[in-house]
Amino acid sequence: MDSVTFSPRTSGLLAQAEAICVDRGARLTGLRRHVLGLVLDAPKPAGAYDMLDQLRPHHKGAAPPTIYRALDFLLEQGLIHKVERLAAFVGCVHGIEQHDHHHHTVQFLICTRCGRVEELNDAKIGKSLEQAATGSGFVIHGSTVEAEGVCGACADHG
Amino acid sequence: MDSVTFSPRTSGLLAQAEAICVDRGARLTGLRRHVLGLVLDAPKPAGAYDMLDQLRPHHKGAAPPTIYRALDFLLEQGLIHKVERLAAFVGCVHGIEQHDHHHHTVQFLICTRCGRVEELNDAKIGKSLEQAATGSGFVIHGSTVEAEGVCGACADHG
DNA sequence: GGCGCGATAGTTATAGTATAACCCGGGTGC
DNA sequence: GCACCCGGGTTATACTATAACTATCGCGCC
């Protein structure tokens, strides 16, 4: 494969991601690394087909399954998350930096003005949800919390 | 249009939905009413194309825009919700019964065994989310909370 | 070395979800 | 009458995701 350059920040995160995968015996192949780089480097949640377009010049023969299999791997490893409301993917910086494989309750703030997504990590939300579920005899395996609105930056100059 | 019969429960809810729309000056047309009936009558979240199939025998010429326009209206009126993780729709019984137009924080428990979805209405979750967002200067317009897992009934028998 | 095996990924095709764009007709207000 | 808006018909297409089959690679084992 072609070696690709990403921003310094992304490169640093990729190095940590590699270390995590080595620890776990998971294989962050060239392709998977490349896709993770694309997600991390994007200023906004990245769509699968957008990334496919970015991948193609470096990776001939890339097709939808190419990108979706890489994304599945990255999701399993907790290196990225899917934003359901956008059908797009964001890097899980927390997971990468903390080597935290827990499928912690993921929470997103989606700005409808600038399209950026901020990831929260609020224990209270998870606990409230857990409590409410237990009240119904429901056992939670995973959850998605996504709020849409306007971020501070956009509200200021808006 | 063809007049269609739904379960007694659904019929009752439809009558209330009509009253709500009259109050608001919104037009719950035959088509929209029919689609709302399909959503309310379904034991599980209903997919747009499934409903389209159910619609066709009664409504010749129904096409994707037919159903999506009706769904958009019902979503705006708070009569139904979309379950993002399933790309499917459920009735908002609370909204219909309470004549509550607020886009209250919607919370779902999705059972991966039986496919049923339970709607919660927990104020704490909404408050926690609101607080966390405010901390970032973020103003929330709407939010989705979706937990996947196993419901009490499914856990019991197996 | 040769063999078997599992994981990765190439390739083609298709399923599933949602919207664009344009037209038409019916009701309302003037 | 006619200008306007809204609901809806119709056709086409965009966007998202997966199925199914094949090929290849690396590795342990004998």
Short mmCIF file of C-alpha atoms (C1' of nucleotides) in Angstrom, two decimals:
data_model
loop_
_atom_site.label_atom_id
_atom_site.label_comp_id
_atom_site.label_asym_id
_atom_site.label_seq_id
_atom_site.Cartn_x
_atom_site.Cartn_y
_atom_site.Cartn_z
CA MET A 1 0.00 0.00 0.00
CA ASP A 2 0.74 3.61 -0.35
CA SER A 3 1.95 5.36 2.72
CA VAL A 4 -0.19 8.35 3.47
CA THR A 5 0.46 11.40 5.57
CA PHE A 6 -1.97 12.80 8.05
CA SER A 7 -1.89 15.78 10.37
CA PRO A 8 0.52 15.55 13.31
CA ARG A 9 -2.34 15.09 15.71
CA THR A 10 -3.77 12.24 13.67
CA SER A 11 -0.36 10.64 13.31
CA GLY A 12 0.06 10.67 17.06
CA LEU A 13 -3.33 9.10 17.58
CA LEU A 14 -2.57 6.47 14.95
CA ALA A 15 0.60 5.54 16.78
CA GLN A 16 -1.38 5.08 19.98
CA ALA A 17 -4.02 3.10 18.16
CA GLU A 18 -1.35 0.77 16.85
CA ALA A 19 -0.03 0.24 20.34
CA ILE A 20 -3.52 -0.56 21.55
CA CYS A 21 -4.06 -3.11 18.81
CA VAL A 22 -0.72 -4.77 19.45
CA ASP A 23 -1.68 -5.07 23.12
CA ARG A 24 -4.89 -6.76 22.20
CA GLY A 25 -3.56 -8.96 19.45
CA ALA A 26 -5.77 -7.14 16.97
CA ARG A 27 -4.36 -6.37 13.56
CA LEU A 28 -4.42 -2.74 12.51
CA THR A 29 -3.54 -3.41 8.88
CA GLY A 30 -2.48 -0.77 6.39
CA LEU A 31 -5.99 -0.44 5.09
CA ARG A 32 -7.57 -0.16 8.52
CA ARG A 33 -4.95 2.31 9.61
CA HIS A 34 -5.60 4.40 6.53
CA VAL A 35 -9.34 4.47 7.18
CA LEU A 36 -8.80 5.34 10.82
CA GLY A 37 -6.57 8.18 9.66
CA LEU A 38 -9.30 9.47 7.37
CA VAL A 39 -11.82 9.46 10.20
CA LEU A 40 -9.47 11.15 12.64
CA ASP A 41 -8.30 13.75 10.16
CA ALA A 42 -11.77 14.85 9.14
CA PRO A 43 -13.03 18.03 10.83
CA LYS A 44 -16.53 16.63 10.74
CA PRO A 45 -18.11 13.19 10.87
CA ALA A 46 -17.01 11.31 7.79
CA GLY A 47 -19.41 9.40 5.55
CA ALA A 48 -18.42 5.94 4.37
CA TYR A 49 -18.62 6.85 0.71
CA ASP A 50 -16.71 10.09 1.17
CA MET A 51 -13.91 8.11 2.71
CA LEU A 52 -14.15 5.61 -0.08
CA ASP A 53 -13.53 8.42 -2.56
CA GLN A 54 -10.53 9.56 -0.56
CA LEU A 55 -9.27 6.03 -0.38
CA ARG A 56 -9.51 5.24 -4.09
CA PRO A 57 -6.55 7.25 -5.38
CA HIS A 58 -4.26 5.34 -3.02
CA HIS A 59 -5.98 2.04 -3.03
CA LYS A 60 -7.08 0.72 -6.39
CA GLY A 61 -10.06 -1.58 -6.34
CA ALA A 62 -11.55 -0.11 -3.21
CA ALA A 63 -15.28 -0.80 -3.09
CA PRO A 64 -18.00 -0.39 -0.46
CA PRO A 65 -17.13 -3.61 1.36
CA THR A 66 -13.55 -2.41 1.60
CA ILE A 67 -14.50 0.58 3.67
CA TYR A 68 -17.30 -1.05 5.65
CA ARG A 69 -15.13 -3.93 6.77
CA ALA A 70 -12.48 -1.54 7.97
CA LEU A 71 -15.10 0.52 9.78
CA ASP A 72 -16.55 -2.60 11.41
CA PHE A 73 -13.13 -3.48 12.76
CA LEU A 74 -12.54 0.03 14.08
CA LEU A 75 -15.97 0.10 15.71
CA GLU A 76 -15.33 -3.23 17.41
CA GLN A 77 -12.05 -1.96 18.74
CA GLY A 78 -13.74 1.17 20.05
CA LEU A 79 -11.44 3.37 17.97
CA ILE A 80 -14.33 5.08 16.22
CA HIS A 81 -18.03 5.63 16.77
CA LYS A 82 -20.96 5.88 14.44
CA VAL A 83 -23.20 8.92 14.62
CA GLU A 84 -26.56 7.39 13.76
CA ARG A 85 -28.35 10.59 12.90
CA LEU A 86 -25.73 11.45 10.32
CA ALA A 87 -24.86 7.93 9.19
CA ALA A 88 -21.26 9.04 9.63
CA PHE A 89 -18.25 8.17 11.72
CA VAL A 90 -16.10 10.01 14.23
CA GLY A 91 -12.89 9.06 15.96
CA CYS A 92 -13.07 8.04 19.61
CA VAL A 93 -10.22 10.14 20.90
CA HIS A 94 -11.03 9.19 24.46
CA GLY A 95 -10.84 5.51 23.67
CA ILE A 96 -7.53 5.91 21.89
CA GLU A 97 -5.87 8.08 24.47
CA GLN A 98 -7.08 6.16 27.49
CA HIS A 99 -6.70 2.71 25.95
CA ASP A 100 -10.25 2.31 27.10
CA HIS A 101 -12.00 -0.52 25.38
CA HIS A 102 -15.18 -0.21 27.39
CA HIS A 103 -18.16 0.50 25.29
CA HIS A 104 -18.78 3.45 27.51
CA THR A 105 -22.05 5.23 26.91
CA VAL A 106 -21.35 7.40 23.93
CA GLN A 107 -22.88 10.85 23.80
CA PHE A 108 -22.73 13.32 20.96
CA LEU A 109 -23.58 16.96 20.57
CA ILE A 110 -24.25 17.56 16.88
CA CYS A 111 -24.16 21.16 15.71
CA THR A 112 -26.63 21.68 12.89
CA ARG A 113 -24.89 24.89 11.83
CA CYS A 114 -21.29 23.83 11.40
CA GLY A 115 -21.82 20.09 11.30
CA ARG A 116 -19.20 19.39 13.92
CA VAL A 117 -19.74 16.80 16.60
CA GLU A 118 -18.50 16.94 20.15
CA GLU A 119 -18.26 13.77 22.19
CA LEU A 120 -19.34 13.89 25.80
CA ASN A 121 -18.55 11.37 28.43
CA ASP A 122 -21.02 12.05 31.16
CA ALA A 123 -21.48 9.29 33.70
CA LYS A 124 -24.77 10.71 34.96
CA ILE A 125 -26.51 10.21 31.66
CA GLY A 126 -25.45 6.60 31.49
CA LYS A 127 -26.54 6.01 35.06
CA SER A 128 -29.95 7.59 34.55
CA LEU A 129 -30.47 5.47 31.49
CA GLU A 130 -29.34 2.34 33.29
CA GLN A 131 -31.72 3.02 36.16
CA ALA A 132 -34.67 3.72 33.90
CA ALA A 133 -33.99 0.51 31.98
CA THR A 134 -33.61 -1.64 35.06
CA GLY A 135 -36.99 -0.38 36.19
CA SER A 136 -38.47 -2.17 33.16
CA GLY A 137 -36.36 -5.30 33.59
CA PHE A 138 -34.33 -4.31 30.57
CA VAL A 139 -30.61 -5.09 30.31
CA ILE A 140 -28.64 -2.60 28.23
CA HIS A 141 -25.84 -3.79 25.97
CA GLY A 142 -25.07 -0.54 24.28
CA SER A 143 -26.56 2.88 23.84
CA THR A 144 -26.53 5.93 21.67
CA VAL A 145 -27.19 9.43 22.94
CA GLU A 146 -27.27 12.11 20.31
CA ALA A 147 -28.37 15.70 20.77
CA GLU A 148 -28.77 18.15 17.91
CA GLY A 149 -28.52 21.87 18.38
CA VAL A 150 -26.17 24.80 18.06
CA CYS A 151 -22.66 24.76 19.48
CA GLY A 152 -21.13 27.61 21.45
CA ALA A 153 -18.93 28.78 18.60
CA CYS A 154 -21.78 28.98 16.12
CA ALA A 155 -24.07 30.73 18.62
CA ASP A 156 -21.40 33.42 19.14
CA HIS A 157 -20.81 34.49 15.57
CA GLY A 158 -24.25 33.54 14.38
CA MET B 1 -59.35 6.91 -0.52
CA ASP B 2 -60.25 3.60 0.92
CA SER B 3 -61.37 3.55 4.48
CA VAL B 4 -59.24 1.17 6.49
CA THR B 5 -59.86 -0.53 9.78
CA PHE B 6 -57.32 -0.70 12.55
CA SER B 7 -57.33 -2.23 15.99
CA PRO B 8 -59.62 -0.57 18.55
CA ARG B 9 -56.63 0.85 20.36
CA THR B 10 -55.26 2.37 17.18
CA SER B 11 -58.66 3.73 16.22
CA GLY B 12 -58.90 5.46 19.57
CA LEU B 13 -55.47 6.98 19.17
CA LEU B 14 -56.29 8.11 15.65
CA ALA B 15 -59.37 9.89 16.93
CA GLN B 16 -57.24 11.71 19.48
CA ALA B 17 -54.63 12.52 16.86
CA GLU B 18 -57.34 14.06 14.70
CA ALA B 19 -58.48 16.21 17.58
CA ILE B 20 -54.93 17.37 18.16
CA CYS B 21 -54.48 18.32 14.53
CA VAL B 22 -57.76 20.19 14.43
CA ASP B 23 -56.64 22.13 17.49
CA ARG B 24 -53.43 23.11 15.78
CA GLY B 25 -54.85 23.80 12.36
CA ALA B 26 -52.79 20.95 10.97
CA ARG B 27 -54.37 18.73 8.34
CA LEU B 28 -54.42 15.05 9.12
CA THR B 29 -55.49 13.97 5.64
CA GLY B 30 -56.70 10.51 4.73
CA LEU B 31 -53.25 9.49 3.60
CA ARG B 32 -51.51 10.79 6.70
CA ARG B 33 -54.11 9.21 8.91
CA HIS B 34 -53.64 5.91 7.14
CA VAL B 35 -49.88 6.01 7.61
CA LEU B 36 -50.25 6.97 11.26
CA GLY B 37 -52.58 4.00 11.64
CA LEU B 38 -49.98 1.69 10.13
CA VAL B 39 -47.33 2.93 12.54
CA LEU B 40 -49.59 2.65 15.57
CA ASP B 41 -50.92 -0.76 14.62
CA ALA B 42 -47.51 -2.34 14.12
CA PRO B 43 -46.22 -4.42 17.05
CA LYS B 44 -42.68 -3.33 16.20
CA PRO B 45 -41.08 -0.29 14.66
CA ALA B 46 -42.28 -0.02 11.09
CA GLY B 47 -39.96 0.54 8.15
CA ALA B 48 -40.95 3.06 5.51
CA TYR B 49 -40.94 0.53 2.69
CA ASP B 50 -42.88 -2.03 4.70
CA MET B 51 -45.57 0.54 5.23
CA LEU B 52 -45.42 1.44 1.57
CA ASP B 53 -46.21 -2.19 0.74
CA GLN B 54 -49.12 -2.15 3.14
CA LEU B 55 -50.34 1.10 1.68
CA ARG B 56 -50.27 0.05 -1.97
CA PRO B 57 -53.31 -2.23 -2.06
CA HIS B 58 -55.46 0.62 -0.77
CA HIS B 59 -53.70 3.50 -2.38
CA LYS B 60 -52.74 3.06 -6.00
CA GLY B 61 -49.75 5.01 -7.16
CA ALA B 62 -48.10 5.08 -3.76
CA ALA B 63 -44.36 5.62 -4.11
CA PRO B 64 -41.53 6.40 -1.69
CA PRO B 65 -42.26 10.14 -1.58
CA THR B 66 -45.85 9.31 -0.67
CA ILE B 67 -44.83 7.63 2.53
CA TYR B 68 -41.93 9.89 3.41
CA ARG B 69 -44.01 13.03 3.10
CA ALA B 70 -46.62 11.58 5.39
CA LEU B 71 -43.94 10.51 7.86
CA ASP B 72 -42.38 13.99 7.80
CA PHE B 73 -45.71 15.51 8.70
CA LEU B 74 -46.29 13.05 11.53
CA LEU B 75 -42.80 13.62 12.88
CA GLU B 76 -43.31 17.38 12.84
CA GLN B 77 -46.54 16.98 14.74
CA GLY B 78 -44.83 14.77 17.29
CA LEU B 79 -47.27 11.95 16.56
CA ILE B 80 -44.51 9.51 15.74
CA HIS B 81 -40.77 9.15 16.35
CA LYS B 82 -37.97 7.74 14.30
CA VAL B 83 -35.77 5.06 15.80
CA GLU B 84 -32.45 5.93 14.22
CA ARG B 85 -30.72 2.66 14.87
CA LEU B 86 -33.46 0.77 13.09
CA ALA B 87 -34.35 3.37 10.47
CA ALA B 88 -37.93 2.69 11.53
CA PHE B 89 -40.84 4.54 13.06
CA VAL B 90 -42.91 4.16 16.20
CA GLY B 91 -46.00 5.93 17.38
CA CYS B 92 -45.65 8.50 20.13
CA VAL B 93 -48.47 7.35 22.35
CA HIS B 94 -47.49 9.80 25.03
CA GLY B 95 -47.63 12.72 22.62
CA ILE B 96 -51.02 11.65 21.34
CA GLU B 97 -52.60 10.97 24.69
CA GLN B 98 -51.23 14.04 26.44
CA HIS B 99 -51.62 16.39 23.48
CA ASP B 100 -48.02 17.15 24.18
CA HIS B 101 -46.32 18.78 21.27
CA HIS B 102 -43.05 19.33 23.06
CA HIS B 103 -40.18 17.61 21.43
CA HIS B 104 -39.48 16.01 24.73
CA THR B 105 -36.31 14.03 25.01
CA VAL B 106 -37.14 10.77 23.32
CA GLN B 107 -35.73 7.62 24.83
CA PHE B 108 -36.01 4.10 23.49
CA LEU B 109 -35.18 0.67 24.79
CA ILE B 110 -34.69 -1.57 21.77
CA CYS B 111 -34.83 -5.32 22.38
CA THR B 112 -32.48 -7.13 20.02
CA ARG B 113 -34.29 -10.42 20.64
CA CYS B 114 -37.91 -9.61 19.91
CA GLY B 115 -37.38 -6.33 18.07
CA ARG B 116 -39.86 -4.44 20.19
CA VAL B 117 -39.19 -0.92 21.33
CA GLU B 118 -40.27 0.64 24.57
CA GLU B 119 -40.41 4.38 24.92
CA LEU B 120 -39.17 5.88 28.14
CA ASN B 121 -39.86 9.33 29.38
CA ASP B 122 -37.27 9.89 32.03
CA ALA B 123 -36.74 13.49 33.03
CA LYS B 124 -33.39 12.77 34.65
CA ILE B 125 -31.79 11.68 31.42
CA GLY B 126 -32.91 14.81 29.67
CA LYS B 127 -31.69 16.97 32.52
CA SER B 128 -28.28 15.33 32.66
CA LEU B 129 -27.89 15.79 28.94
CA GLU B 130 -29.02 19.39 29.14
CA GLN B 131 -26.52 20.08 31.90
CA ALA B 132 -23.63 18.44 30.11
CA ALA B 133 -24.44 20.40 26.95
CA THR B 134 -24.75 23.72 28.72
CA GLY B 135 -21.30 23.14 30.13
CA SER B 136 -20.01 23.32 26.55
CA GLY B 137 -22.14 26.30 25.60
CA PHE B 138 -24.26 24.03 23.47
CA VAL B 139 -28.00 24.63 23.06
CA ILE B 140 -30.01 21.47 22.44
CA HIS B 141 -32.91 21.51 20.01
CA GLY B 142 -33.69 17.82 20.02
CA SER B 143 -32.17 14.60 21.14
CA THR B 144 -32.29 10.89 20.64
CA VAL B 145 -31.46 8.35 23.32
CA GLU B 146 -31.49 4.75 22.17
CA ALA B 147 -30.37 1.76 24.20
CA GLU B 148 -30.10 -1.72 22.77
CA GLY B 149 -30.32 -4.80 24.88
CA VAL B 150 -32.70 -7.50 26.04
CA CYS B 151 -36.12 -6.75 27.44
CA GLY B 152 -37.56 -8.34 30.56
CA ALA B 153 -39.93 -10.62 28.68
CA CYS B 154 -37.19 -12.03 26.43
CA ALA B 155 -34.79 -12.51 29.35
CA ASP B 156 -37.47 -14.55 31.15
CA HIS B 157 -38.27 -17.12 28.52
CA GLY B 158 -34.86 -17.74 27.24
"C1'" DG C 1 8.64 -28.33 2.21
"C1'" DG C 2 3.77 -28.99 1.89
"C1'" DC C 3 -0.60 -28.85 4.02
"C1'" DG C 4 -4.54 -26.93 6.47
"C1'" DC C 5 -6.63 -23.18 8.48
"C1'" DG C 6 -8.27 -18.66 9.69
"C1'" DA C 7 -8.19 -13.85 8.73
"C1'" DT C 8 -7.93 -10.13 5.25
"C1'" DA C 9 -9.39 -8.27 1.38
"C1'" DG C 10 -10.86 -8.21 -3.88
"C1'" DT C 11 -14.93 -8.36 -6.80
"C1'" DT C 12 -19.59 -8.28 -8.43
"C1'" DA C 13 -24.10 -7.69 -7.50
"C1'" DT C 14 -27.90 -6.21 -4.98
"C1'" DA C 15 -30.71 -4.78 -0.96
"C1'" DG C 16 -32.44 -1.08 1.69
"C1'" DT C 17 -33.24 3.92 2.82
"C1'" DA C 18 -34.27 8.58 1.35
"C1'" DT C 19 -34.73 12.67 -1.59
"C1'" DA C 20 -34.80 15.72 -5.98
"C1'" DA C 21 -37.46 17.70 -9.36
"C1'" DC C 22 -41.31 18.46 -11.84
"C1'" DC C 23 -46.26 18.44 -12.57
"C1'" DC C 24 -51.13 18.65 -11.42
"C1'" DG C 25 -55.41 19.61 -9.24
"C1'" DG C 26 -58.31 21.45 -5.58
"C1'" DG C 27 -59.39 24.86 -2.21
"C1'" DT C 28 -59.10 29.69 -0.54
"C1'" DG C 29 -58.95 34.60 -0.73
"C1'" DC C 30 -59.25 38.50 -3.46
"C1'" DG D 1 -61.51 34.61 -12.81
"C1'" DC D 2 -57.17 33.94 -11.14
"C1'" DA D 3 -53.18 33.86 -8.12
"C1'" DC D 4 -51.58 31.32 -4.57
"C1'" DC D 5 -50.46 27.53 -1.46
"C1'" DC D 6 -50.66 22.89 -0.20
"C1'" DG D 7 -51.09 17.96 -0.78
"C1'" DG D 8 -49.95 14.60 -3.55
"C1'" DG D 9 -48.65 11.88 -8.17
"C1'" DT D 10 -44.79 10.43 -10.94
"C1'" DT D 11 -40.22 9.50 -12.46
"C1'" DA D 12 -35.70 9.25 -11.59
"C1'" DT D 13 -31.80 9.05 -8.79
"C1'" DA D 14 -28.76 9.51 -4.69
"C1'" DC D 15 -27.08 7.59 -0.67
"C1'" DT D 16 -26.13 3.79 2.74
"C1'" DA D 17 -25.10 -0.99 3.58
"C1'" DT D 18 -24.60 -5.96 2.93
"C1'" DA D 19 -24.54 -10.71 0.49
"C1'" DA D 20 -21.93 -14.03 -1.65
"C1'" DC D 21 -18.19 -15.82 -3.77
"C1'" DT D 22 -13.15 -15.82 -4.73
"C1'" DA D 23 -8.34 -15.05 -3.95
"C1'" DT D 24 -4.47 -14.30 -1.14
"C1'" DC D 25 -1.54 -14.13 2.77
"C1'" DG D 26 0.55 -15.60 7.07
"C1'" DC D 27 1.24 -19.05 10.29
"C1'" DG D 28 1.40 -23.32 12.85
"C1'" DC D 29 2.08 -28.05 12.28
"C1'" DC D 30 3.67 -32.44 10.67
#
